[in-house]
């Protein structure tokens, strides 16, 4: 985006917020449904000061991290296996593709049946939702390594370990990072879904509770926090992805 | 089919049979607790015995799905076509939309419930929002990928802007429009069901949740199987449509 | 006469098992002395690339021996034999200088030393100033120069080139051909150059080996008696035409079969 276009987009967004604020003050928008941005900002500051809210955010963050750390090596390793062992790959491919296309959210009740409403349940569901993205990503990453580069390395006397370190890893990095980023997006959504559906703690639980009690400023403030956190994580991962993948332009 | 291919298909078939057999046998032997995973036959049985209940949830569910579908595909695709055809619009909107993709939209459902209550409107609103941006992005990508040479050729023959859109852009973007429909439809179905699970008075998702609270696992699985059937049929229908549309394009 | 640097004796190469076996090469006998520039031509599928991979040590011959400086080529020996492919096959995430230094990195040569060697090679191939470019920022011809620099960086005695200019446009081919001859005259490597282009084969080489269609056998061994340095004007001369025609007669009859 060119600089002046960035300014236009920013101006439009700010303008929308200003419009919202104005409409509430003029009585055109019911503040019990959609409180003014100023009210929401106020609530946000107060929420940030409350330790129980910070604790809930911590619980959610913990669940997200735990699920991600379990799913990442599992999914990628399975993906590598399926790609490197063509027999296994051919056998399981249609199954993986099918499972990848099935919406995972509908299985949430099953996880509650198995684990009850608990943190392991949320982590397990997060892993379940995320692992398929990583399997598919792992397969794609291995297949993206150009075979000719391996031949070239052999000509220059590279050992197996060198081929993995010097060819496979750099070649796979962009795709692996991209799937990790996508996996994180799905992961965050899955964990929050669990918390809204049924939980005893976590920011999703609080969001559902504030909704039920019609505490709109707190609800909106929490939405802002969650959205900002999710976008921040995504952009951070994207920045790493772009830096490590700069060599792919023009390919 | 060559012999190795036949061999592969046979092994795959055996794999699927083994999985289905395990689903049936393991719960019966107690290796998998029946509460967690009931035998396949019981799940399907629940579908049959309670069919009136399940079938009864379908009209509401389908109604909500269709309404969301119309909004997402009508609005999303139309907007996608407009944005896609302007390089400036694409440059300005795509980065914003791609960043927004990371926002876990599921947190919006409590807001929808406050605004619209437990009825169909909240489901339609939620599913529409949930599916809108990805569908629009697919439509944008489709239009952006169109070769400008087609438009230039048309202009060289004196076609007006309207004629260009009608005779060139629209037919050329048909495959990507169908792709957007396929994605949008899948997301809409999931959106509606999940919303029904989270808070509703009726619908398939509502049924699944109710069976879960009653610890009726065959009932839960029966509902899930039904959802899978719906998404599966949608997928098959739209893939078929996609193939037919692509065939026209290749013939052109 | 100096001892042959590359000796190919009684080499045959078969692929596949009994029923569907394909004989790519049959009874190849070649002795290539130190410092000679040899072209290998032949109809499509005659086993030219297979022959090169045998000399590179990427494969073992089904029968016969391939010797380089007296040693059988049982595995790639990058310090003796360098190889340039049709596609430059540069590592897209490394700059030009890092790509050229890559073989040295595999041998754990110290960073300063290998970068210095790489820069020298880039200068030799006419790419001074482009060291820090990434492959996607280089043209096809430049990428091949980097590939050649990489092949030379370990100072191998033998350079194998498998249709290195095939994916370039004609003008770039001509420029790179002259560049290659300049580099060759400065470094005096033994070069085995596989090509489809008869022009290139005769223009560049001291000697042209002609292979038959599969199974590939040596059907001619042409001594190119044009003076060096070669010039473009020679390609219009009578001698050039006679040499080309001699080779073409073999290939023509093979292609028709």
mmCIF file with all atom_site columns, C-alpha atoms in Angstrom, chain C residues 49-247:
data_model
loop_
_atom_site.group_PDB
_atom_site.id
_atom_site.type_symbol
_atom_site.label_atom_id
_atom_site.label_alt_id
_atom_site.label_comp_id
_atom_site.label_asym_id
_atom_site.label_entity_id
_atom_site.label_seq_id
_atom_site.pdbx_PDB_ins_code
_atom_site.Cartn_x
_atom_site.Cartn_y
_atom_site.Cartn_z
_atom_site.occupancy
_atom_site.B_iso_or_equiv
_atom_site.pdbx_formal_charge
_atom_site.auth_seq_id
_atom_site.auth_comp_id
_atom_site.auth_asym_id
_atom_site.auth_atom_id
_atom_site.pdbx_PDB_model_num
ATOM 1   C CA . UNK C 1 49  ? 23.529 -37.063 -19.603 1.00 0.00 ? 49  UNK C CA 1
ATOM 2   C CA . UNK C 1 50  ? 23.890 -40.591 -18.278 1.00 0.00 ? 50  UNK C CA 1
ATOM 3   C CA . UNK C 1 51  ? 27.499 -40.614 -19.435 1.00 0.00 ? 51  UNK C CA 1
ATOM 4   C CA . UNK C 1 52  ? 28.126 -37.377 -17.617 1.00 0.00 ? 52  UNK C CA 1
ATOM 5   C CA . UNK C 1 53  ? 26.576 -38.641 -14.406 1.00 0.00 ? 53  UNK C CA 1
ATOM 6   C CA . UNK C 1 54  ? 28.884 -41.662 -14.570 1.00 0.00 ? 54  UNK C CA 1
ATOM 7   C CA . UNK C 1 55  ? 31.942 -39.445 -14.845 1.00 0.00 ? 55  UNK C CA 1
ATOM 8   C CA . UNK C 1 56  ? 30.602 -37.332 -11.991 1.00 0.00 ? 56  UNK C CA 1
ATOM 9   C CA . UNK C 1 57  ? 30.362 -40.375 -9.776  1.00 0.00 ? 57  UNK C CA 1
ATOM 10  C CA . UNK C 1 58  ? 26.603 -39.972 -9.311  1.00 0.00 ? 58  UNK C CA 1
ATOM 11  C CA . UNK C 1 59  ? 26.118 -43.510 -10.586 1.00 0.00 ? 59  UNK C CA 1
ATOM 12  C CA . UNK C 1 60  ? 28.156 -46.656 -10.924 1.00 0.00 ? 60  UNK C CA 1
ATOM 13  C CA . UNK C 1 61  ? 28.412 -48.154 -14.415 1.00 0.00 ? 61  UNK C CA 1
ATOM 14  C CA . UNK C 1 62  ? 26.681 -51.500 -14.953 1.00 0.00 ? 62  UNK C CA 1
ATOM 15  C CA . UNK C 1 63  ? 29.922 -52.708 -16.489 1.00 0.00 ? 63  UNK C CA 1
ATOM 16  C CA . UNK C 1 64  ? 33.290 -51.191 -17.232 1.00 0.00 ? 64  UNK C CA 1
ATOM 17  C CA . UNK C 1 65  ? 35.230 -48.563 -15.311 1.00 0.00 ? 65  UNK C CA 1
ATOM 18  C CA . UNK C 1 66  ? 35.319 -44.811 -15.183 1.00 0.00 ? 66  UNK C CA 1
ATOM 19  C CA . UNK C 1 67  ? 38.630 -43.426 -13.995 1.00 0.00 ? 67  UNK C CA 1
ATOM 20  C CA . UNK C 1 68  ? 39.592 -39.911 -13.173 1.00 0.00 ? 68  UNK C CA 1
ATOM 21  C CA . UNK C 1 69  ? 43.284 -39.319 -12.667 1.00 0.00 ? 69  UNK C CA 1
ATOM 22  C CA . UNK C 1 70  ? 43.682 -43.049 -12.180 1.00 0.00 ? 70  UNK C CA 1
ATOM 23  C CA . UNK C 1 71  ? 40.980 -43.365 -9.519  1.00 0.00 ? 71  UNK C CA 1
ATOM 24  C CA . UNK C 1 72  ? 37.655 -45.061 -10.167 1.00 0.00 ? 72  UNK C CA 1
ATOM 25  C CA . UNK C 1 73  ? 34.667 -42.715 -9.769  1.00 0.00 ? 73  UNK C CA 1
ATOM 26  C CA . UNK C 1 74  ? 32.653 -44.609 -7.158  1.00 0.00 ? 74  UNK C CA 1
ATOM 27  C CA . UNK C 1 75  ? 31.152 -41.514 -5.596  1.00 0.00 ? 75  UNK C CA 1
ATOM 28  C CA . UNK C 1 76  ? 31.106 -37.783 -6.299  1.00 0.00 ? 76  UNK C CA 1
ATOM 29  C CA . UNK C 1 77  ? 34.578 -36.319 -5.861  1.00 0.00 ? 77  UNK C CA 1
ATOM 30  C CA . UNK C 1 78  ? 33.895 -32.620 -5.923  1.00 0.00 ? 78  UNK C CA 1
ATOM 31  C CA . UNK C 1 79  ? 37.533 -31.637 -5.715  1.00 0.00 ? 79  UNK C CA 1
ATOM 32  C CA . UNK C 1 80  ? 38.312 -33.528 -8.872  1.00 0.00 ? 80  UNK C CA 1
ATOM 33  C CA . UNK C 1 81  ? 35.134 -33.244 -10.872 1.00 0.00 ? 81  UNK C CA 1
ATOM 34  C CA . UNK C 1 82  ? 32.781 -30.274 -10.926 1.00 0.00 ? 82  UNK C CA 1
ATOM 35  C CA . UNK C 1 83  ? 29.391 -30.355 -12.629 1.00 0.00 ? 83  UNK C CA 1
ATOM 36  C CA . UNK C 1 84  ? 27.255 -27.674 -14.228 1.00 0.00 ? 84  UNK C CA 1
ATOM 37  C CA . UNK C 1 85  ? 23.622 -28.461 -15.033 1.00 0.00 ? 85  UNK C CA 1
ATOM 38  C CA . UNK C 1 86  ? 21.150 -27.141 -17.556 1.00 0.00 ? 86  UNK C CA 1
ATOM 39  C CA . UNK C 1 87  ? 19.312 -25.291 -14.838 1.00 0.00 ? 87  UNK C CA 1
ATOM 40  C CA . UNK C 1 88  ? 21.642 -23.221 -12.685 1.00 0.00 ? 88  UNK C CA 1
ATOM 41  C CA . UNK C 1 89  ? 20.106 -24.838 -9.602  1.00 0.00 ? 89  UNK C CA 1
ATOM 42  C CA . UNK C 1 90  ? 21.240 -22.112 -7.273  1.00 0.00 ? 90  UNK C CA 1
ATOM 43  C CA . UNK C 1 91  ? 19.981 -22.165 -3.707  1.00 0.00 ? 91  UNK C CA 1
ATOM 44  C CA . UNK C 1 92  ? 17.354 -19.431 -3.912  1.00 0.00 ? 92  UNK C CA 1
ATOM 45  C CA . UNK C 1 93  ? 17.857 -18.248 -0.356  1.00 0.00 ? 93  UNK C CA 1
ATOM 46  C CA . UNK C 1 94  ? 21.595 -17.625 -0.741  1.00 0.00 ? 94  UNK C CA 1
ATOM 47  C CA . UNK C 1 95  ? 23.254 -14.672 -2.415  1.00 0.00 ? 95  UNK C CA 1
ATOM 48  C CA . UNK C 1 96  ? 25.498 -15.236 -5.425  1.00 0.00 ? 96  UNK C CA 1
ATOM 49  C CA . UNK C 1 97  ? 28.688 -15.251 -3.376  1.00 0.00 ? 97  UNK C CA 1
ATOM 50  C CA . UNK C 1 98  ? 27.189 -17.634 -0.810  1.00 0.00 ? 98  UNK C CA 1
ATOM 51  C CA . UNK C 1 99  ? 26.038 -19.922 -3.599  1.00 0.00 ? 99  UNK C CA 1
ATOM 52  C CA . UNK C 1 100 ? 29.524 -20.053 -5.067  1.00 0.00 ? 100 UNK C CA 1
ATOM 53  C CA . UNK C 1 101 ? 31.002 -20.643 -1.621  1.00 0.00 ? 101 UNK C CA 1
ATOM 54  C CA . UNK C 1 102 ? 28.515 -23.434 -0.885  1.00 0.00 ? 102 UNK C CA 1
ATOM 55  C CA . UNK C 1 103 ? 30.740 -26.386 -1.921  1.00 0.00 ? 103 UNK C CA 1
ATOM 56  C CA . UNK C 1 104 ? 33.467 -25.008 0.332   1.00 0.00 ? 104 UNK C CA 1
ATOM 57  C CA . UNK C 1 105 ? 31.005 -24.645 3.172   1.00 0.00 ? 105 UNK C CA 1
ATOM 58  C CA . UNK C 1 106 ? 30.156 -28.314 2.822   1.00 0.00 ? 106 UNK C CA 1
ATOM 59  C CA . UNK C 1 107 ? 33.834 -29.028 3.316   1.00 0.00 ? 107 UNK C CA 1
ATOM 60  C CA . UNK C 1 108 ? 33.923 -26.846 6.426   1.00 0.00 ? 108 UNK C CA 1
ATOM 61  C CA . UNK C 1 109 ? 36.323 -24.307 4.932   1.00 0.00 ? 109 UNK C CA 1
ATOM 62  C CA . UNK C 1 110 ? 36.613 -21.181 7.109   1.00 0.00 ? 110 UNK C CA 1
ATOM 63  C CA . UNK C 1 111 ? 34.204 -18.395 6.221   1.00 0.00 ? 111 UNK C CA 1
ATOM 64  C CA . UNK C 1 112 ? 36.722 -15.705 5.276   1.00 0.00 ? 112 UNK C CA 1
ATOM 65  C CA . UNK C 1 113 ? 38.646 -18.102 3.090   1.00 0.00 ? 113 UNK C CA 1
ATOM 66  C CA . UNK C 1 114 ? 35.653 -19.467 1.248   1.00 0.00 ? 114 UNK C CA 1
ATOM 67  C CA . UNK C 1 115 ? 34.111 -16.061 0.614   1.00 0.00 ? 115 UNK C CA 1
ATOM 68  C CA . UNK C 1 116 ? 37.415 -14.828 -0.777  1.00 0.00 ? 116 UNK C CA 1
ATOM 69  C CA . UNK C 1 117 ? 37.616 -17.809 -3.112  1.00 0.00 ? 117 UNK C CA 1
ATOM 70  C CA . UNK C 1 118 ? 34.015 -17.279 -4.152  1.00 0.00 ? 118 UNK C CA 1
ATOM 71  C CA . UNK C 1 119 ? 34.620 -13.625 -4.953  1.00 0.00 ? 119 UNK C CA 1
ATOM 72  C CA . UNK C 1 120 ? 37.614 -14.551 -7.104  1.00 0.00 ? 120 UNK C CA 1
ATOM 73  C CA . UNK C 1 121 ? 35.472 -16.992 -9.056  1.00 0.00 ? 121 UNK C CA 1
ATOM 74  C CA . UNK C 1 122 ? 32.701 -14.450 -9.542  1.00 0.00 ? 122 UNK C CA 1
ATOM 75  C CA . UNK C 1 123 ? 35.277 -12.037 -10.889 1.00 0.00 ? 123 UNK C CA 1
ATOM 76  C CA . UNK C 1 124 ? 36.556 -14.708 -13.227 1.00 0.00 ? 124 UNK C CA 1
ATOM 77  C CA . UNK C 1 125 ? 33.065 -15.294 -14.591 1.00 0.00 ? 125 UNK C CA 1
ATOM 78  C CA . UNK C 1 126 ? 32.447 -11.594 -15.059 1.00 0.00 ? 126 UNK C CA 1
ATOM 79  C CA . UNK C 1 127 ? 30.074 -11.036 -12.168 1.00 0.00 ? 127 UNK C CA 1
ATOM 80  C CA . UNK C 1 128 ? 32.122 -8.686  -10.002 1.00 0.00 ? 128 UNK C CA 1
ATOM 81  C CA . UNK C 1 129 ? 29.699 -6.362  -8.244  1.00 0.00 ? 129 UNK C CA 1
ATOM 82  C CA . UNK C 1 130 ? 26.831 -8.849  -8.183  1.00 0.00 ? 130 UNK C CA 1
ATOM 83  C CA . UNK C 1 131 ? 28.023 -10.854 -5.207  1.00 0.00 ? 131 UNK C CA 1
ATOM 84  C CA . UNK C 1 132 ? 25.171 -9.964  -2.896  1.00 0.00 ? 132 UNK C CA 1
ATOM 85  C CA . UNK C 1 133 ? 22.323 -10.447 -5.347  1.00 0.00 ? 133 UNK C CA 1
ATOM 86  C CA . UNK C 1 134 ? 19.795 -13.196 -4.743  1.00 0.00 ? 134 UNK C CA 1
ATOM 87  C CA . UNK C 1 135 ? 19.082 -15.604 -7.608  1.00 0.00 ? 135 UNK C CA 1
ATOM 88  C CA . UNK C 1 136 ? 15.681 -14.106 -8.300  1.00 0.00 ? 136 UNK C CA 1
ATOM 89  C CA . UNK C 1 137 ? 17.449 -10.822 -8.972  1.00 0.00 ? 137 UNK C CA 1
ATOM 90  C CA . UNK C 1 138 ? 19.687 -12.343 -11.649 1.00 0.00 ? 138 UNK C CA 1
ATOM 91  C CA . UNK C 1 139 ? 18.982 -13.047 -15.302 1.00 0.00 ? 139 UNK C CA 1
ATOM 92  C CA . UNK C 1 140 ? 19.207 -16.565 -16.708 1.00 0.00 ? 140 UNK C CA 1
ATOM 93  C CA . UNK C 1 141 ? 22.652 -15.940 -18.151 1.00 0.00 ? 141 UNK C CA 1
ATOM 94  C CA . UNK C 1 142 ? 23.939 -14.502 -14.886 1.00 0.00 ? 142 UNK C CA 1
ATOM 95  C CA . UNK C 1 143 ? 22.594 -17.440 -12.934 1.00 0.00 ? 143 UNK C CA 1
ATOM 96  C CA . UNK C 1 144 ? 24.524 -19.784 -15.181 1.00 0.00 ? 144 UNK C CA 1
ATOM 97  C CA . UNK C 1 145 ? 27.674 -17.745 -14.628 1.00 0.00 ? 145 UNK C CA 1
ATOM 98  C CA . UNK C 1 146 ? 27.188 -18.184 -10.894 1.00 0.00 ? 146 UNK C CA 1
ATOM 99  C CA . UNK C 1 147 ? 26.699 -21.893 -11.469 1.00 0.00 ? 147 UNK C CA 1
ATOM 100 C CA . UNK C 1 148 ? 29.949 -22.037 -13.449 1.00 0.00 ? 148 UNK C CA 1
ATOM 101 C CA . UNK C 1 149 ? 31.771 -20.080 -10.761 1.00 0.00 ? 149 UNK C CA 1
ATOM 102 C CA . UNK C 1 150 ? 30.455 -22.573 -8.220  1.00 0.00 ? 150 UNK C CA 1
ATOM 103 C CA . UNK C 1 151 ? 31.707 -25.444 -10.342 1.00 0.00 ? 151 UNK C CA 1
ATOM 104 C CA . UNK C 1 152 ? 35.166 -23.891 -10.502 1.00 0.00 ? 152 UNK C CA 1
ATOM 105 C CA . UNK C 1 153 ? 35.560 -22.773 -6.904  1.00 0.00 ? 153 UNK C CA 1
ATOM 106 C CA . UNK C 1 154 ? 37.180 -25.993 -5.720  1.00 0.00 ? 154 UNK C CA 1
ATOM 107 C CA . UNK C 1 155 ? 39.559 -25.925 -8.648  1.00 0.00 ? 155 UNK C CA 1
ATOM 108 C CA . UNK C 1 156 ? 38.596 -29.346 -9.977  1.00 0.00 ? 156 UNK C CA 1
ATOM 109 C CA . UNK C 1 157 ? 40.663 -30.758 -12.785 1.00 0.00 ? 157 UNK C CA 1
ATOM 110 C CA . UNK C 1 158 ? 37.562 -31.772 -14.713 1.00 0.00 ? 158 UNK C CA 1
ATOM 111 C CA . UNK C 1 159 ? 34.471 -29.730 -15.456 1.00 0.00 ? 159 UNK C CA 1
ATOM 112 C CA . UNK C 1 160 ? 31.343 -31.522 -16.654 1.00 0.00 ? 160 UNK C CA 1
ATOM 113 C CA . UNK C 1 161 ? 28.679 -29.415 -18.332 1.00 0.00 ? 161 UNK C CA 1
ATOM 114 C CA . UNK C 1 162 ? 25.236 -30.842 -19.126 1.00 0.00 ? 162 UNK C CA 1
ATOM 115 C CA . UNK C 1 163 ? 23.631 -28.575 -21.739 1.00 0.00 ? 163 UNK C CA 1
ATOM 116 C CA . UNK C 1 164 ? 24.348 -25.535 -19.575 1.00 0.00 ? 164 UNK C CA 1
ATOM 117 C CA . UNK C 1 165 ? 23.150 -22.980 -22.112 1.00 0.00 ? 165 UNK C CA 1
ATOM 118 C CA . UNK C 1 166 ? 20.079 -24.857 -23.338 1.00 0.00 ? 166 UNK C CA 1
ATOM 119 C CA . UNK C 1 167 ? 17.557 -22.723 -21.477 1.00 0.00 ? 167 UNK C CA 1
ATOM 120 C CA . UNK C 1 168 ? 19.062 -19.401 -22.551 1.00 0.00 ? 168 UNK C CA 1
ATOM 121 C CA . UNK C 1 169 ? 18.291 -17.291 -25.584 1.00 0.00 ? 169 UNK C CA 1
ATOM 122 C CA . UNK C 1 170 ? 20.623 -17.451 -28.543 1.00 0.00 ? 170 UNK C CA 1
ATOM 123 C CA . UNK C 1 171 ? 22.493 -14.210 -27.959 1.00 0.00 ? 171 UNK C CA 1
ATOM 124 C CA . UNK C 1 172 ? 23.199 -15.053 -24.341 1.00 0.00 ? 172 UNK C CA 1
ATOM 125 C CA . UNK C 1 173 ? 24.378 -18.484 -25.459 1.00 0.00 ? 173 UNK C CA 1
ATOM 126 C CA . UNK C 1 174 ? 26.903 -16.948 -27.805 1.00 0.00 ? 174 UNK C CA 1
ATOM 127 C CA . UNK C 1 175 ? 28.197 -14.519 -25.203 1.00 0.00 ? 175 UNK C CA 1
ATOM 128 C CA . UNK C 1 176 ? 28.476 -17.211 -22.567 1.00 0.00 ? 176 UNK C CA 1
ATOM 129 C CA . UNK C 1 177 ? 30.158 -19.554 -25.032 1.00 0.00 ? 177 UNK C CA 1
ATOM 130 C CA . UNK C 1 178 ? 32.922 -17.016 -25.614 1.00 0.00 ? 178 UNK C CA 1
ATOM 131 C CA . UNK C 1 179 ? 33.118 -16.368 -21.884 1.00 0.00 ? 179 UNK C CA 1
ATOM 132 C CA . UNK C 1 180 ? 33.466 -20.080 -21.250 1.00 0.00 ? 180 UNK C CA 1
ATOM 133 C CA . UNK C 1 181 ? 36.338 -20.303 -23.717 1.00 0.00 ? 181 UNK C CA 1
ATOM 134 C CA . UNK C 1 182 ? 38.042 -17.358 -22.048 1.00 0.00 ? 182 UNK C CA 1
ATOM 135 C CA . UNK C 1 183 ? 37.731 -18.987 -18.632 1.00 0.00 ? 183 UNK C CA 1
ATOM 136 C CA . UNK C 1 184 ? 38.921 -22.280 -20.051 1.00 0.00 ? 184 UNK C CA 1
ATOM 137 C CA . UNK C 1 185 ? 41.996 -20.748 -21.613 1.00 0.00 ? 185 UNK C CA 1
ATOM 138 C CA . UNK C 1 186 ? 42.835 -19.043 -18.308 1.00 0.00 ? 186 UNK C CA 1
ATOM 139 C CA . UNK C 1 187 ? 42.319 -22.123 -16.157 1.00 0.00 ? 187 UNK C CA 1
ATOM 140 C CA . UNK C 1 188 ? 43.071 -24.979 -18.579 1.00 0.00 ? 188 UNK C CA 1
ATOM 141 C CA . UNK C 1 189 ? 40.539 -27.398 -17.112 1.00 0.00 ? 189 UNK C CA 1
ATOM 142 C CA . UNK C 1 190 ? 39.485 -30.585 -18.833 1.00 0.00 ? 190 UNK C CA 1
ATOM 143 C CA . UNK C 1 191 ? 35.939 -29.954 -20.022 1.00 0.00 ? 191 UNK C CA 1
ATOM 144 C CA . UNK C 1 192 ? 33.283 -32.422 -21.133 1.00 0.00 ? 192 UNK C CA 1
ATOM 145 C CA . UNK C 1 193 ? 30.454 -30.407 -22.643 1.00 0.00 ? 193 UNK C CA 1
ATOM 146 C CA . UNK C 1 194 ? 27.170 -32.077 -23.536 1.00 0.00 ? 194 UNK C CA 1
ATOM 147 C CA . UNK C 1 195 ? 24.982 -30.189 -25.972 1.00 0.00 ? 195 UNK C CA 1
ATOM 148 C CA . UNK C 1 196 ? 22.218 -30.513 -28.520 1.00 0.00 ? 196 UNK C CA 1
ATOM 149 C CA . UNK C 1 197 ? 23.595 -27.682 -30.552 1.00 0.00 ? 197 UNK C CA 1
ATOM 150 C CA . UNK C 1 198 ? 26.027 -28.695 -33.285 1.00 0.00 ? 198 UNK C CA 1
ATOM 151 C CA . UNK C 1 199 ? 27.148 -25.088 -33.572 1.00 0.00 ? 199 UNK C CA 1
ATOM 152 C CA . UNK C 1 200 ? 28.135 -24.995 -29.966 1.00 0.00 ? 200 UNK C CA 1
ATOM 153 C CA . UNK C 1 201 ? 29.739 -28.415 -30.089 1.00 0.00 ? 201 UNK C CA 1
ATOM 154 C CA . UNK C 1 202 ? 32.083 -27.516 -32.928 1.00 0.00 ? 202 UNK C CA 1
ATOM 155 C CA . UNK C 1 203 ? 32.674 -23.887 -31.935 1.00 0.00 ? 203 UNK C CA 1
ATOM 156 C CA . UNK C 1 204 ? 33.765 -24.587 -28.393 1.00 0.00 ? 204 UNK C CA 1
ATOM 157 C CA . UNK C 1 205 ? 35.606 -27.904 -28.527 1.00 0.00 ? 205 UNK C CA 1
ATOM 158 C CA . UNK C 1 206 ? 38.915 -29.471 -29.500 1.00 0.00 ? 206 UNK C CA 1
ATOM 159 C CA . UNK C 1 207 ? 37.126 -32.729 -30.109 1.00 0.00 ? 207 UNK C CA 1
ATOM 160 C CA . UNK C 1 208 ? 33.540 -33.824 -30.673 1.00 0.00 ? 208 UNK C CA 1
ATOM 161 C CA . UNK C 1 209 ? 32.283 -37.248 -29.611 1.00 0.00 ? 209 UNK C CA 1
ATOM 162 C CA . UNK C 1 210 ? 29.167 -38.336 -31.453 1.00 0.00 ? 210 UNK C CA 1
ATOM 163 C CA . UNK C 1 211 ? 26.898 -40.901 -29.828 1.00 0.00 ? 211 UNK C CA 1
ATOM 164 C CA . UNK C 1 212 ? 24.339 -43.026 -31.606 1.00 0.00 ? 212 UNK C CA 1
ATOM 165 C CA . UNK C 1 213 ? 20.720 -43.321 -30.606 1.00 0.00 ? 213 UNK C CA 1
ATOM 166 C CA . UNK C 1 214 ? 19.931 -45.624 -27.701 1.00 0.00 ? 214 UNK C CA 1
ATOM 167 C CA . UNK C 1 215 ? 21.797 -47.740 -26.837 1.00 0.00 ? 215 UNK C CA 1
ATOM 168 C CA . UNK C 1 216 ? 24.428 -44.998 -27.077 1.00 0.00 ? 216 UNK C CA 1
ATOM 169 C CA . UNK C 1 217 ? 27.664 -46.032 -28.761 1.00 0.00 ? 217 UNK C CA 1
ATOM 170 C CA . UNK C 1 218 ? 30.510 -43.859 -29.942 1.00 0.00 ? 218 UNK C CA 1
ATOM 171 C CA . UNK C 1 219 ? 29.979 -43.548 -33.693 1.00 0.00 ? 219 UNK C CA 1
ATOM 172 C CA . UNK C 1 220 ? 32.454 -40.752 -34.381 1.00 0.00 ? 220 UNK C CA 1
ATOM 173 C CA . UNK C 1 221 ? 35.344 -38.948 -32.745 1.00 0.00 ? 221 UNK C CA 1
ATOM 174 C CA . UNK C 1 222 ? 35.919 -35.705 -34.620 1.00 0.00 ? 222 UNK C CA 1
ATOM 175 C CA . UNK C 1 223 ? 39.087 -33.684 -34.259 1.00 0.00 ? 223 UNK C CA 1
ATOM 176 C CA . UNK C 1 224 ? 38.212 -30.004 -34.499 1.00 0.00 ? 224 UNK C CA 1
ATOM 177 C CA . UNK C 1 225 ? 41.207 -28.464 -36.167 1.00 0.00 ? 225 UNK C CA 1
ATOM 178 C CA . UNK C 1 226 ? 40.100 -24.841 -36.056 1.00 0.00 ? 226 UNK C CA 1
ATOM 179 C CA . UNK C 1 227 ? 42.625 -22.424 -34.599 1.00 0.00 ? 227 UNK C CA 1
ATOM 180 C CA . UNK C 1 228 ? 42.196 -20.804 -31.243 1.00 0.00 ? 228 UNK C CA 1
ATOM 181 C CA . UNK C 1 229 ? 41.076 -18.311 -30.159 1.00 0.00 ? 229 UNK C CA 1
ATOM 182 C CA . UNK C 1 230 ? 37.839 -19.093 -31.914 1.00 0.00 ? 230 UNK C CA 1
ATOM 183 C CA . UNK C 1 231 ? 35.875 -16.292 -33.540 1.00 0.00 ? 231 UNK C CA 1
ATOM 184 C CA . UNK C 1 232 ? 32.351 -15.901 -34.764 1.00 0.00 ? 232 UNK C CA 1
ATOM 185 C CA . UNK C 1 233 ? 33.630 -15.444 -38.303 1.00 0.00 ? 233 UNK C CA 1
ATOM 186 C CA . UNK C 1 234 ? 34.856 -19.024 -38.294 1.00 0.00 ? 234 UNK C CA 1
ATOM 187 C CA . UNK C 1 235 ? 31.306 -20.265 -38.082 1.00 0.00 ? 235 UNK C CA 1
ATOM 188 C CA . UNK C 1 236 ? 30.713 -18.935 -41.576 1.00 0.00 ? 236 UNK C CA 1
ATOM 189 C CA . UNK C 1 237 ? 33.854 -20.605 -42.894 1.00 0.00 ? 237 UNK C CA 1
ATOM 190 C CA . UNK C 1 238 ? 34.083 -23.759 -44.998 1.00 0.00 ? 238 UNK C CA 1
ATOM 191 C CA . UNK C 1 239 ? 35.887 -25.882 -42.443 1.00 0.00 ? 239 UNK C CA 1
ATOM 192 C CA . UNK C 1 240 ? 33.239 -25.228 -39.823 1.00 0.00 ? 240 UNK C CA 1
ATOM 193 C CA . UNK C 1 241 ? 30.512 -26.266 -42.226 1.00 0.00 ? 241 UNK C CA 1
ATOM 194 C CA . UNK C 1 242 ? 32.279 -29.494 -43.179 1.00 0.00 ? 242 UNK C CA 1
ATOM 195 C CA . UNK C 1 243 ? 32.776 -30.478 -39.546 1.00 0.00 ? 243 UNK C CA 1
ATOM 196 C CA . UNK C 1 244 ? 29.173 -29.702 -38.692 1.00 0.00 ? 244 UNK C CA 1
ATOM 197 C CA . UNK C 1 245 ? 27.900 -31.633 -41.649 1.00 0.00 ? 245 UNK C CA 1
ATOM 198 C CA . UNK C 1 246 ? 29.967 -34.663 -40.751 1.00 0.00 ? 246 UNK C CA 1
ATOM 199 C CA . UNK C 1 247 ? 28.370 -34.742 -37.338 1.00 0.00 ? 247 UNK C CA 1
#
